[in-house]
Short mmCIF file of C-alpha atoms in Angstrom, two decimals:
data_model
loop_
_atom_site.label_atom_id
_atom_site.label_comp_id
_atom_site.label_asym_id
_atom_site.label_seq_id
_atom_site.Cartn_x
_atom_site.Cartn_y
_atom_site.Cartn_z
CA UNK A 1 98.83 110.01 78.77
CA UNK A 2 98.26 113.04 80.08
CA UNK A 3 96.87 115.98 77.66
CA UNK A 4 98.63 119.46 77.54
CA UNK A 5 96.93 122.79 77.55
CA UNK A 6 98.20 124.88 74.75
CA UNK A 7 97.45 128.45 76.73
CA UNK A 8 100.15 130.02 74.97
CA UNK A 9 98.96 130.01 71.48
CA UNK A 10 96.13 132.46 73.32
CA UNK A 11 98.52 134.87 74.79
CA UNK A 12 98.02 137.64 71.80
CA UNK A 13 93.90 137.35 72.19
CA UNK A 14 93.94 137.81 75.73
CA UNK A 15 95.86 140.69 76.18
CA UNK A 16 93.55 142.43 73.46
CA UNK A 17 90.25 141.47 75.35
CA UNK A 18 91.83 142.27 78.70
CA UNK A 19 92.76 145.60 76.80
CA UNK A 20 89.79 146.37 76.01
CA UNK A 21 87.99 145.58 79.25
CA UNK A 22 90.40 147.90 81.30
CA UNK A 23 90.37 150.40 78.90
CA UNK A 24 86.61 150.75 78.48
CA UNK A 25 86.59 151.43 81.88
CA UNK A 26 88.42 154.69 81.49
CA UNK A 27 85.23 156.25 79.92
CA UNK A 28 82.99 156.11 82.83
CA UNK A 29 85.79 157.14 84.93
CA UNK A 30 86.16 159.98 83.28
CA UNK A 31 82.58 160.93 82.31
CA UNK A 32 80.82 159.78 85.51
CA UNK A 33 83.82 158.99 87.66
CA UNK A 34 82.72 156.63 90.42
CA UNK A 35 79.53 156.44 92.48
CA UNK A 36 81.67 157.18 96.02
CA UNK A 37 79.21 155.82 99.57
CA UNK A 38 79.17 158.01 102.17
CA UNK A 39 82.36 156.60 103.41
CA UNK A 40 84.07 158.59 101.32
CA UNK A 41 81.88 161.96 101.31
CA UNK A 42 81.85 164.75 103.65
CA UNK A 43 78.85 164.62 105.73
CA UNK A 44 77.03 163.87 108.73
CA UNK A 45 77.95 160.38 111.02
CA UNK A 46 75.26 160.03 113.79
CA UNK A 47 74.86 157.38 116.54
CA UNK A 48 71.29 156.77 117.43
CA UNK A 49 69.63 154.45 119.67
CA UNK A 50 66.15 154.09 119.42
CA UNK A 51 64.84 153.22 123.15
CA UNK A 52 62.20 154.43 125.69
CA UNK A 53 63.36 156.77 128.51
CA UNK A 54 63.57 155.12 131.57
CA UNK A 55 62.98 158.00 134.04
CA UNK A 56 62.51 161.96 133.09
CA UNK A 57 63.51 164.76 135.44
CA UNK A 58 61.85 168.53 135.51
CA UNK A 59 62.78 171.73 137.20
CA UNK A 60 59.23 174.43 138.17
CA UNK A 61 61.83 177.15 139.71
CA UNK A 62 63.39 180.20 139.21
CA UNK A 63 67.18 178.88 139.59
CA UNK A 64 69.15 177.52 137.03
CA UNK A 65 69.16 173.44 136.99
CA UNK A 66 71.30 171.30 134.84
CA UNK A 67 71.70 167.49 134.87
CA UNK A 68 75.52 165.61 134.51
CA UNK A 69 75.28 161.85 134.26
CA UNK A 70 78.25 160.08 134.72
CA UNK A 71 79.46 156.35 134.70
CA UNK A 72 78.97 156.02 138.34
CA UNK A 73 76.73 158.94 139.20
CA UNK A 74 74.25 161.92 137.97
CA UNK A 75 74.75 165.61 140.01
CA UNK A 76 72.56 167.81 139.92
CA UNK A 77 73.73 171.52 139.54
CA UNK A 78 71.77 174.03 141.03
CA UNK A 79 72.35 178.21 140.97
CA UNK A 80 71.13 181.25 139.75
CA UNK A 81 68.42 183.82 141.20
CA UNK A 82 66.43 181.69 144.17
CA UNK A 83 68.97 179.36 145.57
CA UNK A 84 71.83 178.89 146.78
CA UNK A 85 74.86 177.66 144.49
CA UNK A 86 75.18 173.58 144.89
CA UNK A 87 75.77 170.75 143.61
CA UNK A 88 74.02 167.30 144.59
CA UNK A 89 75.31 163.86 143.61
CA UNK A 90 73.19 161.25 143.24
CA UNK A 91 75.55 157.93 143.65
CA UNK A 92 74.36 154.68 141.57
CA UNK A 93 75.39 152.32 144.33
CA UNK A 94 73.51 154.31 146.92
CA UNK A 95 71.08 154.60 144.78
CA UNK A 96 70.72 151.30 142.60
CA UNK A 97 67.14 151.68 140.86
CA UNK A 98 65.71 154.11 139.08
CA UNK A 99 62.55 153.86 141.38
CA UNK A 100 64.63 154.23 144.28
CA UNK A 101 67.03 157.48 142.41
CA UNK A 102 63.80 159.13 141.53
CA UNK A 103 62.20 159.42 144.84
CA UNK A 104 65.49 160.95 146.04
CA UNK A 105 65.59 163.41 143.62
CA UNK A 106 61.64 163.83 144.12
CA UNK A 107 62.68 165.02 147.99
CA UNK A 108 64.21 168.65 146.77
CA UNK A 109 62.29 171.57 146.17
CA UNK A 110 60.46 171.86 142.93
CA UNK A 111 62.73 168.69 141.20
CA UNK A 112 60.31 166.03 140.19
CA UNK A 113 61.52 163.08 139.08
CA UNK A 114 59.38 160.17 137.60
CA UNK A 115 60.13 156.56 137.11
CA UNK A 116 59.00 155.02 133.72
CA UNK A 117 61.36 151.73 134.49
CA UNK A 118 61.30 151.44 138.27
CA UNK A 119 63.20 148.67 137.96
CA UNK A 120 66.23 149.19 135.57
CA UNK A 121 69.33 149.94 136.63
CA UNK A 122 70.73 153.10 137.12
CA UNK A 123 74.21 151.80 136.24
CA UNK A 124 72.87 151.77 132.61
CA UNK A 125 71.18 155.15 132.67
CA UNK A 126 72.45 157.61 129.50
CA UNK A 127 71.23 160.50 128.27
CA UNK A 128 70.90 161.85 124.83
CA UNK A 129 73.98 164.39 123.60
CA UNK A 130 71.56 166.35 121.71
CA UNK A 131 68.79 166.95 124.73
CA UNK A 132 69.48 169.91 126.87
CA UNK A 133 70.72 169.11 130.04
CA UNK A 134 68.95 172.19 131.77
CA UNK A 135 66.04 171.33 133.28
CA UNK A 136 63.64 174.75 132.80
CA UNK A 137 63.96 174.05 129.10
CA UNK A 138 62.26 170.70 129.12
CA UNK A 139 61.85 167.76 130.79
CA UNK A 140 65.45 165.86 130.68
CA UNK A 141 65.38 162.62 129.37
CA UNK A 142 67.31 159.39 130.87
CA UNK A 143 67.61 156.17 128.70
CA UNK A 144 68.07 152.28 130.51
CA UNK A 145 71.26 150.78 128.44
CA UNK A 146 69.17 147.26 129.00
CA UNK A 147 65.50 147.96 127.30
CA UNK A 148 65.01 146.11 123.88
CA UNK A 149 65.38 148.43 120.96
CA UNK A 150 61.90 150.35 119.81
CA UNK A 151 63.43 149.70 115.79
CA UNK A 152 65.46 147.43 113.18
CA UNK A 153 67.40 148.44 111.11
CA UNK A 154 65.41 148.30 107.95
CA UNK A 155 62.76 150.37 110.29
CA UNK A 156 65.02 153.18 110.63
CA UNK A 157 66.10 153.23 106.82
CA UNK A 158 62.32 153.30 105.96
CA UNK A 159 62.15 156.53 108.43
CA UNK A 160 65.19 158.07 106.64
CA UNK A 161 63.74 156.87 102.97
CA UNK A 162 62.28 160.56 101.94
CA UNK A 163 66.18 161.44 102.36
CA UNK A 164 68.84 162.00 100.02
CA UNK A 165 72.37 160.24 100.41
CA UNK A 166 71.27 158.23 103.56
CA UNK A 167 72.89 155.19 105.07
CA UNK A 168 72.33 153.39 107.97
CA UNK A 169 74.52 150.27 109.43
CA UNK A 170 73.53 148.20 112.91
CA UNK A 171 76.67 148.03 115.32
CA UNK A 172 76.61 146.45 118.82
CA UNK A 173 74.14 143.40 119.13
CA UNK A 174 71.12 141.98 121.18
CA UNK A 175 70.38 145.17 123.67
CA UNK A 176 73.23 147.04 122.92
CA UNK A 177 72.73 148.18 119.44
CA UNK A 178 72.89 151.00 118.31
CA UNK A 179 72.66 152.16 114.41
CA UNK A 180 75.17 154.79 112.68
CA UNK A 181 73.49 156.75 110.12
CA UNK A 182 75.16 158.97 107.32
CA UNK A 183 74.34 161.33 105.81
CA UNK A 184 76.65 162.16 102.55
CA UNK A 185 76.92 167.01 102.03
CA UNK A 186 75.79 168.01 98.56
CA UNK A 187 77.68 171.38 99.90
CA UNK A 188 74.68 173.68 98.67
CA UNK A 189 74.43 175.16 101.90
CA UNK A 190 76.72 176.75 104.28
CA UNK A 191 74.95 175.60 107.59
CA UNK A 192 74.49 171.89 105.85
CA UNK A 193 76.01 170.14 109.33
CA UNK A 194 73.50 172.22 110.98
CA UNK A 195 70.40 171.45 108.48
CA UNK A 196 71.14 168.15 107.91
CA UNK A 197 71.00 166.79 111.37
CA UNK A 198 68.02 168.62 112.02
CA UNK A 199 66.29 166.66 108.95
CA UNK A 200 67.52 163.28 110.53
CA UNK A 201 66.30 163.88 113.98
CA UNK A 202 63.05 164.87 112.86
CA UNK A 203 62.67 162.35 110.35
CA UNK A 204 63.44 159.67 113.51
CA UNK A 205 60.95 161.36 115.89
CA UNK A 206 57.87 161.47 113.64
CA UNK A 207 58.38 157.70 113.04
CA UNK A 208 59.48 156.70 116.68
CA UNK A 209 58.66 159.17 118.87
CA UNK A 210 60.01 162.51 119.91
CA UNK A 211 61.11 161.27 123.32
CA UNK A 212 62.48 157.82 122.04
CA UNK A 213 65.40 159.35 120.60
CA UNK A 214 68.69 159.13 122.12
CA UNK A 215 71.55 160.47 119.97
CA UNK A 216 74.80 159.21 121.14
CA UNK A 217 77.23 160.38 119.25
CA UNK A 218 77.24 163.28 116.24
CA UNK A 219 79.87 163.64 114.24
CA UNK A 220 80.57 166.22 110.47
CA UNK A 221 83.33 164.94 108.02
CA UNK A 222 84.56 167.63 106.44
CA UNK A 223 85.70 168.00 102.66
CA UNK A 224 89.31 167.80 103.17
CA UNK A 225 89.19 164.67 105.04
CA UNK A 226 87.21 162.40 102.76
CA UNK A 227 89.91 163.76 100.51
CA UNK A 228 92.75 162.33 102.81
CA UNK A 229 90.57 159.04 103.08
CA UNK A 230 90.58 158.37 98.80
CA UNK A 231 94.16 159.17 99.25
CA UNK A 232 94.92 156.73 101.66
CA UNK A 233 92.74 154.07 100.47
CA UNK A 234 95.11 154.09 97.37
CA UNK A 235 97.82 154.16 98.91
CA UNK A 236 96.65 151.29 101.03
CA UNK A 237 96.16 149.01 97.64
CA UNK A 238 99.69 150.23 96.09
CA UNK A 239 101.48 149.06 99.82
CA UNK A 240 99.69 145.72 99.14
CA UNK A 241 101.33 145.19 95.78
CA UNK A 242 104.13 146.51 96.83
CA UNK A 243 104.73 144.08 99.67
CA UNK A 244 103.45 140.90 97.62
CA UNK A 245 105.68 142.40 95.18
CA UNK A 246 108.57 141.95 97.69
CA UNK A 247 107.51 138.50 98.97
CA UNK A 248 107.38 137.18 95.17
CA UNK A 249 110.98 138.83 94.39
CA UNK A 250 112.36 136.72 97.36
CA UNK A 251 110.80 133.43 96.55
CA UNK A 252 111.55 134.09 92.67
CA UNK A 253 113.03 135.75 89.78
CA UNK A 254 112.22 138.86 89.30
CA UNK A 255 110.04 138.64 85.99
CA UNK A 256 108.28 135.97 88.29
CA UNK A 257 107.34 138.30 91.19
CA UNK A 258 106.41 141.22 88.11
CA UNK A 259 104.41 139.04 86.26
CA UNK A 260 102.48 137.80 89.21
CA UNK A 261 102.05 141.53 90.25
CA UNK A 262 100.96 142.35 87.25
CA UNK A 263 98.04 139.60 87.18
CA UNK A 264 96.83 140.98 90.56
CA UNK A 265 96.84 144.61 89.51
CA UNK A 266 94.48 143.40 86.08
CA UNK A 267 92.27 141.51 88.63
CA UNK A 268 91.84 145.22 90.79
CA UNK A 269 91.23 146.84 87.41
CA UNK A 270 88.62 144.58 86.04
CA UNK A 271 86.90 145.31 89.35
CA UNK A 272 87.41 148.94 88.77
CA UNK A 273 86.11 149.12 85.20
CA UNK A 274 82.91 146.97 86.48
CA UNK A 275 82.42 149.52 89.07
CA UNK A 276 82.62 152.33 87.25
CA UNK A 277 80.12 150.82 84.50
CA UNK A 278 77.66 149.33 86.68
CA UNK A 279 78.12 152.70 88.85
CA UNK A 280 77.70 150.52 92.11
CA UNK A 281 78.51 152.28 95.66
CA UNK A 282 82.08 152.66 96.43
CA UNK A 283 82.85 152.52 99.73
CA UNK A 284 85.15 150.69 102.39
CA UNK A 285 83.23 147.65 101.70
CA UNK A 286 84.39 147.46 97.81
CA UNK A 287 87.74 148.53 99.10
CA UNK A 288 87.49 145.67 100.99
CA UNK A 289 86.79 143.42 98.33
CA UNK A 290 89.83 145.01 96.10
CA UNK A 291 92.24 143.85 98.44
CA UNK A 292 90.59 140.24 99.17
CA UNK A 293 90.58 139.47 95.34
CA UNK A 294 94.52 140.53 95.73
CA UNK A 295 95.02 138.19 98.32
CA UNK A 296 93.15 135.75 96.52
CA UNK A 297 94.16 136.01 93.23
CA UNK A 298 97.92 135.94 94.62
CA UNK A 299 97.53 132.52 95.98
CA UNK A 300 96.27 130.86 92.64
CA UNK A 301 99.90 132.90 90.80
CA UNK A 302 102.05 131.84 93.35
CA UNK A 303 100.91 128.13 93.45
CA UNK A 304 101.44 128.49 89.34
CA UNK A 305 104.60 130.41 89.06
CA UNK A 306 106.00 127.62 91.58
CA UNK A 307 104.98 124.64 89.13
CA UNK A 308 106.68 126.43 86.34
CA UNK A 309 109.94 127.05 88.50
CA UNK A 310 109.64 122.90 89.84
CA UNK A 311 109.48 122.22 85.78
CA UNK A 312 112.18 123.93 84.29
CA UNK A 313 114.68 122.10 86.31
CA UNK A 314 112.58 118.82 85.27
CA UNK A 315 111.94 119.13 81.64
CA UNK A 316 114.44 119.20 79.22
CA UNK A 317 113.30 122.10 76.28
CA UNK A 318 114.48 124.81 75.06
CA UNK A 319 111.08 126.60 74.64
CA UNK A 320 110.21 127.69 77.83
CA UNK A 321 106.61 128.21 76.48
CA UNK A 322 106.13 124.30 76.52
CA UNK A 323 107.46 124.37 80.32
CA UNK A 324 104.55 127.64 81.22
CA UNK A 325 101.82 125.12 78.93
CA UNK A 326 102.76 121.72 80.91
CA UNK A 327 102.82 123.71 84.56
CA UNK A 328 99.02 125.73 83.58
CA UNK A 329 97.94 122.21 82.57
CA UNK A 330 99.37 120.67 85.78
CA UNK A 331 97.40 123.51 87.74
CA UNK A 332 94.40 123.99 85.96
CA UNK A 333 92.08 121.81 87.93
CA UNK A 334 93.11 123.26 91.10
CA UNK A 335 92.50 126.44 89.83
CA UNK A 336 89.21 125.63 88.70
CA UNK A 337 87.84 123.82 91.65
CA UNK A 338 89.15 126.29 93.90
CA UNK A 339 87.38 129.39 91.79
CA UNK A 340 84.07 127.04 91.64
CA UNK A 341 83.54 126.31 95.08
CA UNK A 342 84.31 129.39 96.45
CA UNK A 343 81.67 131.30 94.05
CA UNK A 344 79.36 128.75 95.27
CA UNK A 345 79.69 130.29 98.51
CA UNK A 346 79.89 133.81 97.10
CA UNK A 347 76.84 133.46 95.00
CA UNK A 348 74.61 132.39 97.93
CA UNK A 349 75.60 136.15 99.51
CA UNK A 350 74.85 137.78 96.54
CA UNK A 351 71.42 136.28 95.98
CA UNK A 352 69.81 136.13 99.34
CA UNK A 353 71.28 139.53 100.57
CA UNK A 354 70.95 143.28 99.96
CA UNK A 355 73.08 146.00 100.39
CA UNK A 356 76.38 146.48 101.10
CA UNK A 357 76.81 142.94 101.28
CA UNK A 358 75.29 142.35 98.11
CA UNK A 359 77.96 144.68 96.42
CA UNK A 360 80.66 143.14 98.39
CA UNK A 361 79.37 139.27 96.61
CA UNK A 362 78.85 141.07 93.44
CA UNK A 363 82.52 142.58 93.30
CA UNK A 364 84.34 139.45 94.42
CA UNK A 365 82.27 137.43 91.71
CA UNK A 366 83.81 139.54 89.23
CA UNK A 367 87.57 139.58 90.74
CA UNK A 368 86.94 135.86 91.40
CA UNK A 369 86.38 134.97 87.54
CA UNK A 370 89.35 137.78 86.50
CA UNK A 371 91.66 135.98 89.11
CA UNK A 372 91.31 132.56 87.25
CA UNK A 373 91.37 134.16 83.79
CA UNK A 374 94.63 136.19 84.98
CA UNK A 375 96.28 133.03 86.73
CA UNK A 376 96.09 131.30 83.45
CA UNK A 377 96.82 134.10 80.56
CA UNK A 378 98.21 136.91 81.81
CA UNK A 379 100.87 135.61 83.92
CA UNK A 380 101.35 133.90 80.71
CA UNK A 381 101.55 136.36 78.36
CA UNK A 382 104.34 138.84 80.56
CA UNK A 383 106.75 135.47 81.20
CA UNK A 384 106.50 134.46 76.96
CA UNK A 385 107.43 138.03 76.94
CA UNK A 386 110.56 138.15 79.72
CA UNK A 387 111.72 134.51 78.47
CA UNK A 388 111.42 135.07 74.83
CA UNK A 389 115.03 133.97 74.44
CA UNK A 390 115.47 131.66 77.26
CA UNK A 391 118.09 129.36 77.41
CA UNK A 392 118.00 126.52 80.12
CA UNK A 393 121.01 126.32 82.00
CA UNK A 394 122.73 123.09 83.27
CA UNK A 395 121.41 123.20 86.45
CA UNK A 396 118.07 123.52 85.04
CA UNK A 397 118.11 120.19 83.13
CA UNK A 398 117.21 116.90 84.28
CA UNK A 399 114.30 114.24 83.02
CA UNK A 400 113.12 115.04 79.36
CA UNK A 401 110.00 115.84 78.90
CA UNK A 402 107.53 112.80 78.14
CA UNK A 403 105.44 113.01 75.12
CA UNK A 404 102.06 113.69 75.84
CA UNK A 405 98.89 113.13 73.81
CA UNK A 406 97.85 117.08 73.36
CA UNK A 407 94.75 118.90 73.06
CA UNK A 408 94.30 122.41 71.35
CA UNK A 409 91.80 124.75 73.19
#
């Protein structure tokens, strides 16, 4: 015979311990509040790629020189005192190699042009947004989209290491990547945009080389928009609920789609309160691992909350605690293997990585282990309280419910 699962008789103790678990959270929150990543900081957002130059160009006259590279072409603008006002366009598919661009540009007056990578393609030439593109400053620097990168990633966070509030991700792959640092404002100075991106530049050339720098992109996130992203980041979690809210309301009752709301929403707090303890990083990543313990912990409610609807019109009983007991019981090896196997999986990311992933495994671990804890009890504990006086209607009966040898855990 199969054995029954008494989860009810636990409904009182869970609620206190889950009580207690949210509600110690509170206290960090409110004495440290959370340890927010860069993602959600004002501060500096900086593109670098860390390459050789492929060919450098230098003005000796008295005009004024500037260099404009474009997708299919660089021009050359010349005026000022000692020439005459032109501009000269140097096409890539006339011109195809940088060996073969720079002795063109070699055959104007006091323009010298030298190849460093004869043979890349101009195609892929780019310049750095942070180099002056006039030429009497300094020699101008152009970069070959195609030469292996000079750094890793963990080289460049090593350069950045003697800074505060630093992060640096890898986008793009094989020759193409590039790496993002940021670089969160304390706000103690008024030229911090200014400051800090000097410190990062310098911090990269001393390590790699002054001319091995190519900045691609620089960006400053401003107070008030790291405000708006919080902001939308809860309202992003509160449109989740919301919707699986609606989805459970159609496919159930309505004490159904609360209670299985409800379970969620403790899963997203437990998270929360470990956060805020443990004061790990939040950032998009953890955000992201909110929401997947949502949509995981969902599945594992539904998948319950459809047993219990499949028994009351199957067993005959006026206690609809008995019907919750005999559908948890009917579930709770598919809730277990489920949760076991995928923290296998989970573990093995948050052992043998670092970082942002390592947070990411951490988090889910937790939601993972409040998900089947929730699946079991709470949704438990807010239908014994909804059905207190439930009385099975016709419809609802059919085959009595067989005894059952029963075990109390």
């Amino acid at each position: 015979m199969k054995k029954t699962f008494h989860f009810s008789k636990y409904i009182v103790l869970a609620v206190v311990l889950s009580s207690i678990l949210i509600l110690s959270g509170l206290y960090p929150m409110l004495t440290k509040g959370f340890n927010f990543g860069i993602d959600f900081k004002p501060g500096l957002v900086q593109d670098v790629r860390i390459v050789a130059p492929a060919m450098n160009i230098s003005y000796n006259g008295s005009a004024s020189v500037t260099a404009e590279i474009n997708p299919t072409d660089i021009s050359l603008v010349i005026s000022g005192v000692g020439a005459e006002n032109e501009t000269i366009v140097y096409s890539f598919d006339e011109y195809p190699t940088v060996e073969i661009l720079a002795a063109a540009m070699s055959n104007q007056e006091v323009i010298t042009a030298t190849a460093l990578n004869g043979s890349a393609s101009t195609k892929m030439l780019f310049a750095s947004t942070i180099t002056s593109n006039l030429l009497t400053n300094a020699p101008y620097n152009l970069y070959y989209g195609g030469d292996t990168q000079l750094a890793t990633v963990d080289s460049v966070r090593n350069a950045l290491s003697n800074l505060k509030d630093v992060s640096v991700k890898e986008l793009g792959t094989g020759n193409d990547i590039q790496f993002q640092i940021r670089m969160g404002d304390s706000g103690e100075e008024n030229s911090g945009s200014a400051n800090m991106q000097q410190a990062v530049n310098y911090a990269l050339q001393e390590t790699f080389g002054k001319d091995n720098i190519a900045i691609i992109k620089t960006d400053f996130i401003g107070a008030q928009y790291s405000s708006s992203l919080i902001y939308q980041s809860v309202l992003l979690v509160l449109a989740a609920l919301f919707l699986i809210w609606l989805y459970a309301t159609i496919r159930f009752k309505w004490d159904f789609a609360l209670a299985s709301v409800i379970a969620i929403t403790h899963d997203a707090l437990i998270i929360l309160s470990f956060i805020a303890w443990s004061q790990m990083e939040f950032n998009t990543v953890t955000l992201a691992a909110i929401l997947t313990i949502i949509g995981y912990g969902i599945n594992d409610t539904v998948v319950v909350l459809d047993r219990v609807r499949e028994n009351m019109r199957k067993i005959n009983t006026k206690n609809f605690m008995q019907i919750v007991d005999q559908s948890q019981t009917d579930c709770f090896g598919r809730t277990m293997i489920t949760t076991i196997t995928t923290l296998l999986a989970v573990l093995s990311l948050c052992i043998f990585t670092t970082g942002s992933i390592h947070d990411f495994a951490l988090a889910l671990i937790i939601g993972m282990i409040s998900s089947a804890y929730s699946t079991i009890m709470i949704t438990t504990a807010f239908l014994a309280l909804t059905r207190k006086n439930w009385k099975p209607s016709d419809d609802l009966r059919g085959v009595p419910l067989q005894q059952t040898d029963e075990v109390q855990i």
